[in-house]
Short mmCIF file of C-alpha atoms in Angstrom, two decimals:
data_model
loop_
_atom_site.label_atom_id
_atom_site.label_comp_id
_atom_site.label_asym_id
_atom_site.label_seq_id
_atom_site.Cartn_x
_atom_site.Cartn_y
_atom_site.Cartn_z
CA UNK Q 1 -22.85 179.47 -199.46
CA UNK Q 2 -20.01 176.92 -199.08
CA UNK Q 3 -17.78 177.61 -196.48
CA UNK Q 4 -14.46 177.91 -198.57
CA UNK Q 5 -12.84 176.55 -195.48
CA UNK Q 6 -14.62 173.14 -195.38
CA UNK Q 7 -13.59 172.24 -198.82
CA UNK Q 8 -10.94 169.30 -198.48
CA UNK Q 9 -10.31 165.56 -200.62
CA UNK Q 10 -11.03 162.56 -198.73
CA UNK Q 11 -8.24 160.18 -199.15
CA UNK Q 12 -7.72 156.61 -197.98
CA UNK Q 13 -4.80 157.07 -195.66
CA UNK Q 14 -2.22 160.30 -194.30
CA UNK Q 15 1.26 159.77 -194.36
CA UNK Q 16 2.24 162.27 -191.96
CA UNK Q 17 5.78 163.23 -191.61
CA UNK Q 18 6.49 166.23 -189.14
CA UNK Q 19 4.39 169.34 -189.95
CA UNK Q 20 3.63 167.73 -193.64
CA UNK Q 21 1.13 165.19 -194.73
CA UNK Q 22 1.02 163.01 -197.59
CA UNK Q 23 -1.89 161.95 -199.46
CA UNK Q 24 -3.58 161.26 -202.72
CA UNK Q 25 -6.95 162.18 -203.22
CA UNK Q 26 -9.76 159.02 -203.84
CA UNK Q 27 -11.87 160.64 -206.14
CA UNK Q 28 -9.47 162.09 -208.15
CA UNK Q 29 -5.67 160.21 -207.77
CA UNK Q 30 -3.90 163.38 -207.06
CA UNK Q 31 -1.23 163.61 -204.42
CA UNK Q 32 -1.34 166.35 -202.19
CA UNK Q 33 0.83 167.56 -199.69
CA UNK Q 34 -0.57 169.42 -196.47
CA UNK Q 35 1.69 171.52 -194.57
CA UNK Q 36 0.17 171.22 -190.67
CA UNK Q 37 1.94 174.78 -189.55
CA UNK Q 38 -0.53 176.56 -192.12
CA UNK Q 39 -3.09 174.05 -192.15
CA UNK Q 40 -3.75 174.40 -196.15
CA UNK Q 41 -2.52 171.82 -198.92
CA UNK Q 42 0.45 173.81 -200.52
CA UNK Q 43 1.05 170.82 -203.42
CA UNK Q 44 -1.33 169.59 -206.19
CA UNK Q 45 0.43 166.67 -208.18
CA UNK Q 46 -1.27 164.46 -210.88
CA UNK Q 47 -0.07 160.72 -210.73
CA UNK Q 48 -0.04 160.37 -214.58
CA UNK Q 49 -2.07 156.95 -215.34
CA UNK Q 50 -3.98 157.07 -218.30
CA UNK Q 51 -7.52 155.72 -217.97
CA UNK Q 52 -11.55 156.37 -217.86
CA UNK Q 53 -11.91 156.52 -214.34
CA UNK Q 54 -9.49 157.75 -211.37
CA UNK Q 55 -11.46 156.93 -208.47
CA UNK Q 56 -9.68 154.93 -205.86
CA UNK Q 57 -7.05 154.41 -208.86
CA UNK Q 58 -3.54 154.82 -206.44
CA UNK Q 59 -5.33 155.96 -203.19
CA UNK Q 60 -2.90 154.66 -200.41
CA UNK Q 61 0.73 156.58 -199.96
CA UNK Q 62 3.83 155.97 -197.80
CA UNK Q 63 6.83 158.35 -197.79
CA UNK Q 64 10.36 156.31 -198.06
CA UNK Q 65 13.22 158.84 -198.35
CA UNK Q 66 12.43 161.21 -200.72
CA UNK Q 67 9.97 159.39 -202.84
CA UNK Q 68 6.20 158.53 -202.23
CA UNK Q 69 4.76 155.36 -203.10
CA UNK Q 70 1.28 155.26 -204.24
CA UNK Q 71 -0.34 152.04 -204.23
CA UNK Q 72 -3.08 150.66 -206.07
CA UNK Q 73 -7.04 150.15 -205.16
CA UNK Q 74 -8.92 149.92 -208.56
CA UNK Q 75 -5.36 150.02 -210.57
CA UNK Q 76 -2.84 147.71 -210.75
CA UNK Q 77 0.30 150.27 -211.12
CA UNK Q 78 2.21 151.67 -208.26
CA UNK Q 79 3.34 155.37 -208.90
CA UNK Q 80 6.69 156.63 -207.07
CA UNK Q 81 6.87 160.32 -206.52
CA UNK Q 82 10.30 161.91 -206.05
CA UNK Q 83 9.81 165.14 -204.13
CA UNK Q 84 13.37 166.21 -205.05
CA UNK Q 85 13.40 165.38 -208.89
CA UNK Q 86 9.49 165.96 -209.02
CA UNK Q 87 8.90 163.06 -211.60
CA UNK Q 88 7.15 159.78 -211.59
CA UNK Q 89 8.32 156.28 -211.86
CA UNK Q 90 6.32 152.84 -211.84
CA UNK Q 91 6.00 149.53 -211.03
CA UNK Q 92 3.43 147.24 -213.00
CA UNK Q 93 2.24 144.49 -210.54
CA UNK Q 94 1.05 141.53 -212.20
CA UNK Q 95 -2.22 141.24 -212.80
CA UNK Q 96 -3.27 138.43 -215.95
CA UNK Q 97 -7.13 138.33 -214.65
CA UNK Q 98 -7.33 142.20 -214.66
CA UNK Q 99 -9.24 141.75 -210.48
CA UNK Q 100 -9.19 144.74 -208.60
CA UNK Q 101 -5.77 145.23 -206.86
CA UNK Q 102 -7.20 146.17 -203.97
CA UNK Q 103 -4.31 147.40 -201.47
CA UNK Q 104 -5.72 146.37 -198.18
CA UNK Q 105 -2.47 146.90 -195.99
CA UNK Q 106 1.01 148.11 -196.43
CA UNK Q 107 4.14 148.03 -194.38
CA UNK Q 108 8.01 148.78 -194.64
CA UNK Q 109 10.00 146.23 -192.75
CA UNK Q 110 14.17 146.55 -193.68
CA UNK Q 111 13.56 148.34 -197.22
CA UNK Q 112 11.36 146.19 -198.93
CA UNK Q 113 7.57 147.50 -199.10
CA UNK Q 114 4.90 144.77 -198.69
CA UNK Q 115 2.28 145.01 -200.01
CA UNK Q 116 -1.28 142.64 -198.88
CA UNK Q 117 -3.62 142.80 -202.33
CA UNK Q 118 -7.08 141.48 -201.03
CA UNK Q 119 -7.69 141.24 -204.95
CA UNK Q 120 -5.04 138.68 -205.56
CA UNK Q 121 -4.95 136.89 -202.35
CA UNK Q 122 -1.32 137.78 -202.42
CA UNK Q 123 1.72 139.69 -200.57
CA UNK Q 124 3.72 141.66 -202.69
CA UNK Q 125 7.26 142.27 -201.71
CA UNK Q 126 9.05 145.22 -203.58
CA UNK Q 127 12.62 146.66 -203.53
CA UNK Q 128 12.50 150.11 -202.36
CA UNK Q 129 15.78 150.88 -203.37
CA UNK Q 130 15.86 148.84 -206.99
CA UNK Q 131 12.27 150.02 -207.64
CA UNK Q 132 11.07 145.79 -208.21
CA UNK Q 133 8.74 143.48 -207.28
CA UNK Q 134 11.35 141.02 -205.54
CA UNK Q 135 8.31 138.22 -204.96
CA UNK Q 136 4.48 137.18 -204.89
CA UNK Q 137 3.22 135.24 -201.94
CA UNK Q 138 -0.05 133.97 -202.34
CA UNK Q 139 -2.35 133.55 -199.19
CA UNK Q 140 -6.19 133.30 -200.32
CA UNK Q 141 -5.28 133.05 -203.99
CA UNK Q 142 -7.89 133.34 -206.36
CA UNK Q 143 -10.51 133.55 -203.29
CA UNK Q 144 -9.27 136.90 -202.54
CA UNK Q 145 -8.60 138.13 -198.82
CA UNK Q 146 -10.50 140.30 -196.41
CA UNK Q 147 -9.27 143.28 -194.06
CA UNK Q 148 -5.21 142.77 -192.71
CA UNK Q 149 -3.29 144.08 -190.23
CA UNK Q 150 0.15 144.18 -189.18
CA UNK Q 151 1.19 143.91 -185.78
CA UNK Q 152 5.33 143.77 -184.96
CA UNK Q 153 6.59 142.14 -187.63
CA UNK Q 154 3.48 140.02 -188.87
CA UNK Q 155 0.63 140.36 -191.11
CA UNK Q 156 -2.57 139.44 -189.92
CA UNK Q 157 -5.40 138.84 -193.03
CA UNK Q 158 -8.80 137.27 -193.00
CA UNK Q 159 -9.93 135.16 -195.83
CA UNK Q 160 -12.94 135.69 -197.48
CA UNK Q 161 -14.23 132.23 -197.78
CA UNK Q 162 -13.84 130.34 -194.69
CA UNK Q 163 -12.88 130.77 -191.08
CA UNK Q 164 -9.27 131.40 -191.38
CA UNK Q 165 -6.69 134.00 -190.80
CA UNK Q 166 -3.28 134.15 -192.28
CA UNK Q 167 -0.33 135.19 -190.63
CA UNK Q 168 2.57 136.17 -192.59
CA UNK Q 169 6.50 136.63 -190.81
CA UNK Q 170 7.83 139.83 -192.57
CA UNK Q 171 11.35 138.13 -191.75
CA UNK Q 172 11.42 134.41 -192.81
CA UNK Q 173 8.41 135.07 -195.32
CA UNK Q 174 6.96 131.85 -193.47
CA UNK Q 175 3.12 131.91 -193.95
CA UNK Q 176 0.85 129.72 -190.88
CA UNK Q 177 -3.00 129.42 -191.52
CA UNK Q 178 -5.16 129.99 -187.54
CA UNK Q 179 -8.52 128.47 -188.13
CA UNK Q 180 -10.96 129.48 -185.39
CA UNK Q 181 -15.01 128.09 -184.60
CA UNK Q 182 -17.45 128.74 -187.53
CA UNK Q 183 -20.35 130.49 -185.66
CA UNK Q 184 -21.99 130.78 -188.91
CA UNK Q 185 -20.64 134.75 -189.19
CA UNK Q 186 -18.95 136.51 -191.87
CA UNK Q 187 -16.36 138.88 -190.97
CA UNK Q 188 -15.57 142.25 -192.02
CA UNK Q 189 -12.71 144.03 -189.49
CA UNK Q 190 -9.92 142.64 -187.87
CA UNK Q 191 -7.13 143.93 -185.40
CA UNK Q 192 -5.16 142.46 -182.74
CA UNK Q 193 -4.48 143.68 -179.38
CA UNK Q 194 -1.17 141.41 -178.63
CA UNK Q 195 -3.11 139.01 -177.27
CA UNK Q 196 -6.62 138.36 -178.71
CA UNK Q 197 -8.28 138.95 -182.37
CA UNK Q 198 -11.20 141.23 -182.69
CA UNK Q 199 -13.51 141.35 -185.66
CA UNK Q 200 -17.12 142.53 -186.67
CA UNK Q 201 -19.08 141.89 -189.29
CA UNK Q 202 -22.80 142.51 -190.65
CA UNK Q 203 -24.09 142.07 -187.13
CA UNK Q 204 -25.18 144.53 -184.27
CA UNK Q 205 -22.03 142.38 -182.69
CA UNK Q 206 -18.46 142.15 -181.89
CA UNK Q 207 -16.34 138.64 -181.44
CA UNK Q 208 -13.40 138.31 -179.76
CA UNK Q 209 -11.12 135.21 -180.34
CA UNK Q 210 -9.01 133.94 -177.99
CA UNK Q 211 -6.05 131.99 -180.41
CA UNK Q 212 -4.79 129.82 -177.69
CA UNK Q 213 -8.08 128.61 -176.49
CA UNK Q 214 -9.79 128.74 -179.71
CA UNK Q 215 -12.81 130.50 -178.54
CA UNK Q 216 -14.88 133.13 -179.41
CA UNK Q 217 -16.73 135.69 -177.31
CA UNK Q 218 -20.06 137.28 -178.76
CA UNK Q 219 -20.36 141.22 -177.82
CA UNK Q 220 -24.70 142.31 -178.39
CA UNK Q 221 -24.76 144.53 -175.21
CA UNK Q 222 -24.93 147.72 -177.61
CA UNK Q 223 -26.24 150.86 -176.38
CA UNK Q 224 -30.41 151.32 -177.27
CA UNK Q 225 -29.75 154.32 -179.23
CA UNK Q 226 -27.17 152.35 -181.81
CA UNK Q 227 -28.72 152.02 -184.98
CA UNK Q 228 -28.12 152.43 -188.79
CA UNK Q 229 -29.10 155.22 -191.26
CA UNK Q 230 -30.66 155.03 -194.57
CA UNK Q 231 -28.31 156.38 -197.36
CA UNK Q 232 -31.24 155.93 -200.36
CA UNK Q 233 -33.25 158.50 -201.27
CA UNK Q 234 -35.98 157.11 -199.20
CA UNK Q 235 -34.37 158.25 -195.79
CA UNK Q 236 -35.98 159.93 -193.82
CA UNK Q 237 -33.04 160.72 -191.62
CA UNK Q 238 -33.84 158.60 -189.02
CA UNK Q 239 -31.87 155.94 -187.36
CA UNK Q 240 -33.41 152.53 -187.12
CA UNK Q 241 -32.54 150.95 -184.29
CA UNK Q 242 -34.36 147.87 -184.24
CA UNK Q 243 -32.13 146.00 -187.09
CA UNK Q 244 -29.44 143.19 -185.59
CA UNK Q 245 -28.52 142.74 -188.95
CA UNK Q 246 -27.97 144.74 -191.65
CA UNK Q 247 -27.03 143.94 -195.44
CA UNK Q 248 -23.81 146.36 -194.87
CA UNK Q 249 -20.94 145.99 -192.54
CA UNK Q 250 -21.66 147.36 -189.01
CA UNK Q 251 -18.03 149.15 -189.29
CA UNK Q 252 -15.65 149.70 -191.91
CA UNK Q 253 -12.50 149.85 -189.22
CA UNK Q 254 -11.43 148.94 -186.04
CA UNK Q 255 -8.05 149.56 -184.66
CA UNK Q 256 -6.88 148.63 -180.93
CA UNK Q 257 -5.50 152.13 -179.67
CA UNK Q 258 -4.69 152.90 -175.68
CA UNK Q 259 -6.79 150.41 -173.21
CA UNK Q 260 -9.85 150.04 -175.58
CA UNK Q 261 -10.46 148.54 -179.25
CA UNK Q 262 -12.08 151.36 -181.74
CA UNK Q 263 -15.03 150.57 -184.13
CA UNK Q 264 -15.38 153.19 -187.38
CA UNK Q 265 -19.16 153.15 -188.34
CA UNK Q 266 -19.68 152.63 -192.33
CA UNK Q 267 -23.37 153.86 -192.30
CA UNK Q 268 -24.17 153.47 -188.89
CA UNK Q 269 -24.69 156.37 -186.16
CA UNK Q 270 -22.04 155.66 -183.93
CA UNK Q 271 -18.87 155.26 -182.78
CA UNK Q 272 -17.89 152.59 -180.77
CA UNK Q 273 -15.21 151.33 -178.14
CA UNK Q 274 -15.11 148.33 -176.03
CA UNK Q 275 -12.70 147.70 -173.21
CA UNK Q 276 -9.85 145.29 -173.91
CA UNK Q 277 -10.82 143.84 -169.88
CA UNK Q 278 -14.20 144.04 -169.25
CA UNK Q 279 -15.49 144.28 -172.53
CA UNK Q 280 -18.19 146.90 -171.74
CA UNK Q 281 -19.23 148.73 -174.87
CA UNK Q 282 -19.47 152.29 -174.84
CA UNK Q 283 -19.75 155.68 -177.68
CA UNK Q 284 -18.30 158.47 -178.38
CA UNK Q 285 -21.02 160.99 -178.33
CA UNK Q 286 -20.57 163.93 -181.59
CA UNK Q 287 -23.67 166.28 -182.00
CA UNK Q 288 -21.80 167.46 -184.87
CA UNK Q 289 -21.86 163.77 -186.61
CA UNK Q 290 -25.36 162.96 -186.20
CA UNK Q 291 -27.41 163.16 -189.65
CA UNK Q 292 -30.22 164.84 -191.26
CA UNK Q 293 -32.46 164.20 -194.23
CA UNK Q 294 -31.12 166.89 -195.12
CA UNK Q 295 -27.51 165.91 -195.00
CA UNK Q 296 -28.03 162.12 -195.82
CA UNK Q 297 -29.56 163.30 -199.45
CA UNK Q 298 -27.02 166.53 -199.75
CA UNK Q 299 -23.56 166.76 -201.95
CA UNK Q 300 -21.72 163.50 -200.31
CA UNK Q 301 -18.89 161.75 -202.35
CA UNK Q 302 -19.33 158.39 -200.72
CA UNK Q 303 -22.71 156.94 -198.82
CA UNK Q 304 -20.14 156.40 -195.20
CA UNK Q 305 -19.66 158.23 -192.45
CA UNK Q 306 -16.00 158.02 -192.29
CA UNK Q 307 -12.50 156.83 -193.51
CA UNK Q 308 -9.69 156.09 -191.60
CA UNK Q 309 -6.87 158.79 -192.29
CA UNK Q 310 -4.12 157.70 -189.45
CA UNK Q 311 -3.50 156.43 -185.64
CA UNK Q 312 -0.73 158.71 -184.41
CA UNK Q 313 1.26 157.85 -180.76
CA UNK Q 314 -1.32 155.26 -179.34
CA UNK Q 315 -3.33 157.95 -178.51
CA UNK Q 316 -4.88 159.99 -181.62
CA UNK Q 317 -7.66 158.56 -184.61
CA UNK Q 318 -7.68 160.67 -187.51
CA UNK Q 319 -11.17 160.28 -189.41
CA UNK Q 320 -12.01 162.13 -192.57
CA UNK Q 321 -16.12 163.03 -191.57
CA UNK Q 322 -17.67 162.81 -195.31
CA UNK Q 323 -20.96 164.72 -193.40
CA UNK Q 324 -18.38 167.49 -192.77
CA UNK Q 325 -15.54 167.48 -194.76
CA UNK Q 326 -12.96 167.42 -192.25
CA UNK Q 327 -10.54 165.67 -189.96
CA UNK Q 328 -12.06 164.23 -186.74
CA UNK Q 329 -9.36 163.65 -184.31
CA UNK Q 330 -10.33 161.39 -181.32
CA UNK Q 331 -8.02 161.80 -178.27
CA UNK Q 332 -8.23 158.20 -177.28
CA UNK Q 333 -6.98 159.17 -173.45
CA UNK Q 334 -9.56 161.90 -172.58
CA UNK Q 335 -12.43 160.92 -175.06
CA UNK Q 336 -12.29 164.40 -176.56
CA UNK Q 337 -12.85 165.27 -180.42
CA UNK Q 338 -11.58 168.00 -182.10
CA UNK Q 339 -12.61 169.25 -185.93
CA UNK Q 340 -10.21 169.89 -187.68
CA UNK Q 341 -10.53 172.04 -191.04
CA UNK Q 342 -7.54 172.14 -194.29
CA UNK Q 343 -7.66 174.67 -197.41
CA UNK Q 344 -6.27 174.79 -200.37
CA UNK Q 345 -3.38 178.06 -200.54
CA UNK Q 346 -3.23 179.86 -203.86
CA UNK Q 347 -0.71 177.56 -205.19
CA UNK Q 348 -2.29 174.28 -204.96
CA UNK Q 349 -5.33 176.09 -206.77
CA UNK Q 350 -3.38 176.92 -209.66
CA UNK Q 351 -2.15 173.21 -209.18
CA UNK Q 352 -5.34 171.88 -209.64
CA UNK Q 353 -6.69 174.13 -212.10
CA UNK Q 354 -3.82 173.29 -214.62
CA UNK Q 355 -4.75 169.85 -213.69
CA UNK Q 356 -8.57 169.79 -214.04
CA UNK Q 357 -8.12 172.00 -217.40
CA UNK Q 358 -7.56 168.82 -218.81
CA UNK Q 359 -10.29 167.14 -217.42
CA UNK Q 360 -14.15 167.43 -217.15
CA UNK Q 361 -15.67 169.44 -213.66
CA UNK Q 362 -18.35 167.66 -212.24
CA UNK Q 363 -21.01 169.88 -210.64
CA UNK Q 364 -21.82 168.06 -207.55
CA UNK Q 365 -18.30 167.99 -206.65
CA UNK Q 366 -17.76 171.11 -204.27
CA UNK Q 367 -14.12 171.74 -204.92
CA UNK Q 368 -14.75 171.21 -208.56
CA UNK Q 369 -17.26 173.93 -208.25
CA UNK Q 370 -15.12 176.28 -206.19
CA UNK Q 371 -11.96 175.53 -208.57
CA UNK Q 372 -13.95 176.37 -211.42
CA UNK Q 373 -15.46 179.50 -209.75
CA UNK Q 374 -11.93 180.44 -208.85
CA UNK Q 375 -10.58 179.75 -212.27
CA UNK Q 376 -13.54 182.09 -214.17
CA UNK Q 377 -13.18 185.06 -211.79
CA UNK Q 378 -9.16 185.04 -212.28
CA UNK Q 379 -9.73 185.34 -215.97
CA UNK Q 380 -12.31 188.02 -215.67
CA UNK Q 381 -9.80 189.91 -213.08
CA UNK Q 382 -6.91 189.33 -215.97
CA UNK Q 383 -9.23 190.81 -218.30
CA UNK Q 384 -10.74 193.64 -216.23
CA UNK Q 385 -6.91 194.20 -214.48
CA UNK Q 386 -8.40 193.66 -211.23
CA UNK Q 387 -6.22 193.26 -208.13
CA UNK Q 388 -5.91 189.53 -206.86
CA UNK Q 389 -6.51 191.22 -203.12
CA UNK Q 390 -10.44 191.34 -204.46
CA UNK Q 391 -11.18 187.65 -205.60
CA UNK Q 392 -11.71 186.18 -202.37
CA UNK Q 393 -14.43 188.45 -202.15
CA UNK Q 394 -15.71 187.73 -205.30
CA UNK Q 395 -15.57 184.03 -205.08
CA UNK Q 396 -17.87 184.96 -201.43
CA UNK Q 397 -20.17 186.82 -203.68
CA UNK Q 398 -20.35 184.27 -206.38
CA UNK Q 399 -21.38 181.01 -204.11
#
């Protein structure tokens, strides 16, 4: 049986304000709202764009005032959520080619939202208060962009089809191109740490580039038991550890948090920090994280091992584990790890079962299955006058 407490959404970010989150669900562009003194999702609203296929549709969210902005992956329509009024506005970006928006970075620097579209190889700068798209700056162009950043009042984004980064000043909109040494590598993450850029790529490596000398320092020394998993159905849950390269980025995130830089595995076994000084590599160790056949060829949403939720105080990671359906939290000062597990309360189940009425339930999905569950026992209990106190027990009984 499912443990009704491990059912959670996977998002693409948290907006977390106080005790309350903010986010919108990837697989099924719904915002939800989390309320961190209960630890269960009290708010089930669908963002109302019409099309065949809401998955990574408006995934990214940032709370301005009273309305939520929801910004576009696979669509190319911001949604604005006003928690007072409880109705939705947009903005259409423009979009002639019909590419894949792709929001790859968002900020708010004095009310205007920018927005850093790896799609378009553009910056988007909208009016929070006027609800417009005040200008377009273009950085890659038609070539797209890779990961950004933003660090102070810059934007940090690597292009995807040369050695370049572009930095772009939130305040005099002035865009400067850094080229650094082609070492014949392609790159995947970037952050900065004040001081110095570091990136990965498809390698069983890190490089560090030093802006003012213009150099770039190789990282290999990875631990012997670092390795990658295969996500096919030919796994045998092993981790191969003899690859240097794989076909897949190494990581899918790396952030710069307290005296070390982070690396988020995409389908590799672990997690990784090296120290901003030495640049010693070293892992965080989670029994709970390491994979089976059995859990490698189980009821996963996405073929990763995790997704960036937030970095909170320069001290806290939030990861959403896709083997375990919760928050990992990473205390960045202690290298401690706790799991942390949401629900859904009674009214964000009615939420979503209005919501899913409409649409079709996918049996794989396991809170599609325990909506749908919920939803069938609650008519039999209206029919049979059964008291409410008895379907938790039933839905036990029935998965």
């Amino acid at each position: 049986m499912e443990n009704i407490n491990s059912l959670f959404m996977w998002s693409d970010n948290w907006w977390k304000e106080n005790d309350k989150v903010w986010f919108v669900g990837g697989l099924e562009n719904i915002l939800f709202c989390l309320n961190l003194k209960t630890n269960k999702c009290e708010l089930a609203v669908c963002i109302p764009e019409e099309t065949s296929s809401t998955f990574r549709l408006t995934p990214l969210c940032m709370k301005s005032g009273d309305e939520i902005f929801c910004m576009p992956d696979n669509g190319d329509i911001l949604w604005i959520y006003n928690t007072y009024t409880k109705k939705f506005s947009k903005i259409c970006i423009d979009n002639p080619n019909k590419v894949k928006v792709g929001t790859c970075e968002f900020c708010e620097h004095n009310n205007k939202l920018f927005i850093v579209s790896s799609g378009l190889g553009q910056i988007i700068e909208i009016d929070i208060t006027k609800k417009k798209i005040d200008n377009y700056y273009v950085l890659g162009g038609e070539n797209g962009i890779g990961r950004s950043i933003k660090y102070g009042t810059v934007l940090y984004s690597l292009s995807n089809m040369s050695d370049e980064i572009y930095q772009f000043d939130l305040i005099t909109k002035e865009i400067m191109i850094h080229r650094f040494p082609d070492i014949g590598r392609k790159f995947f993450t970037l952050c900065f740490d004040g001081e110095q850029f570091w990136m990965s790529g498809c390698n069983k490596e890190i490089y560090v580039w030093n802006r003012e000398e213009n150099a770039i320092r190789i990282i290999d020394e990875f631990p012997k038991e670092f390795g990658i998993y295969n996500f096919t159905k030919d796994t045998n849950g092993e981790v191969d550890c003899t690859l240097n390269k794989y076909e897949l980025p190494t990581f899918l995130y790396s952030v710069a948090v307290g005296e070390n830089v982070w690396f988020i595995p995409f389908q590799t076994n672990k997690i990784v920090y090296v120290n901003k000084k030495n640049y010693k590599v070293y892992t965080l160790e989670i029994a709970e994280e390491n994979e089976t056949k059995e859990s490698l060829l189980g009821r996963r949403e996405l073929n990763s091992k995790y997704i960036l939720e937030y970095v909170q105080g320069d001290r806290y990671i939030g990861l959403f584990s896709v083997k375990n359906n919760c928050i990992l939290e990473i205390d960045v000062l202690d290298k401690k790890y706790e799991m942390k597990y949401y629900a859904l309360s009674e009214k964000c189940i009615y939420g979503l079962i209005e919501i899913y009425n409409r649409r079709i339930f996918y049996e794989n999905n396991k809170v599609h299955e325990y909506i749908f569950k919920y939803a069938v026992l609650n008519q039999d209990e209206k029919k049979n006058d059964r008291s409410i106190d008895n379907i938790g027990l039933e839905i036990y009984k029935t998965m």
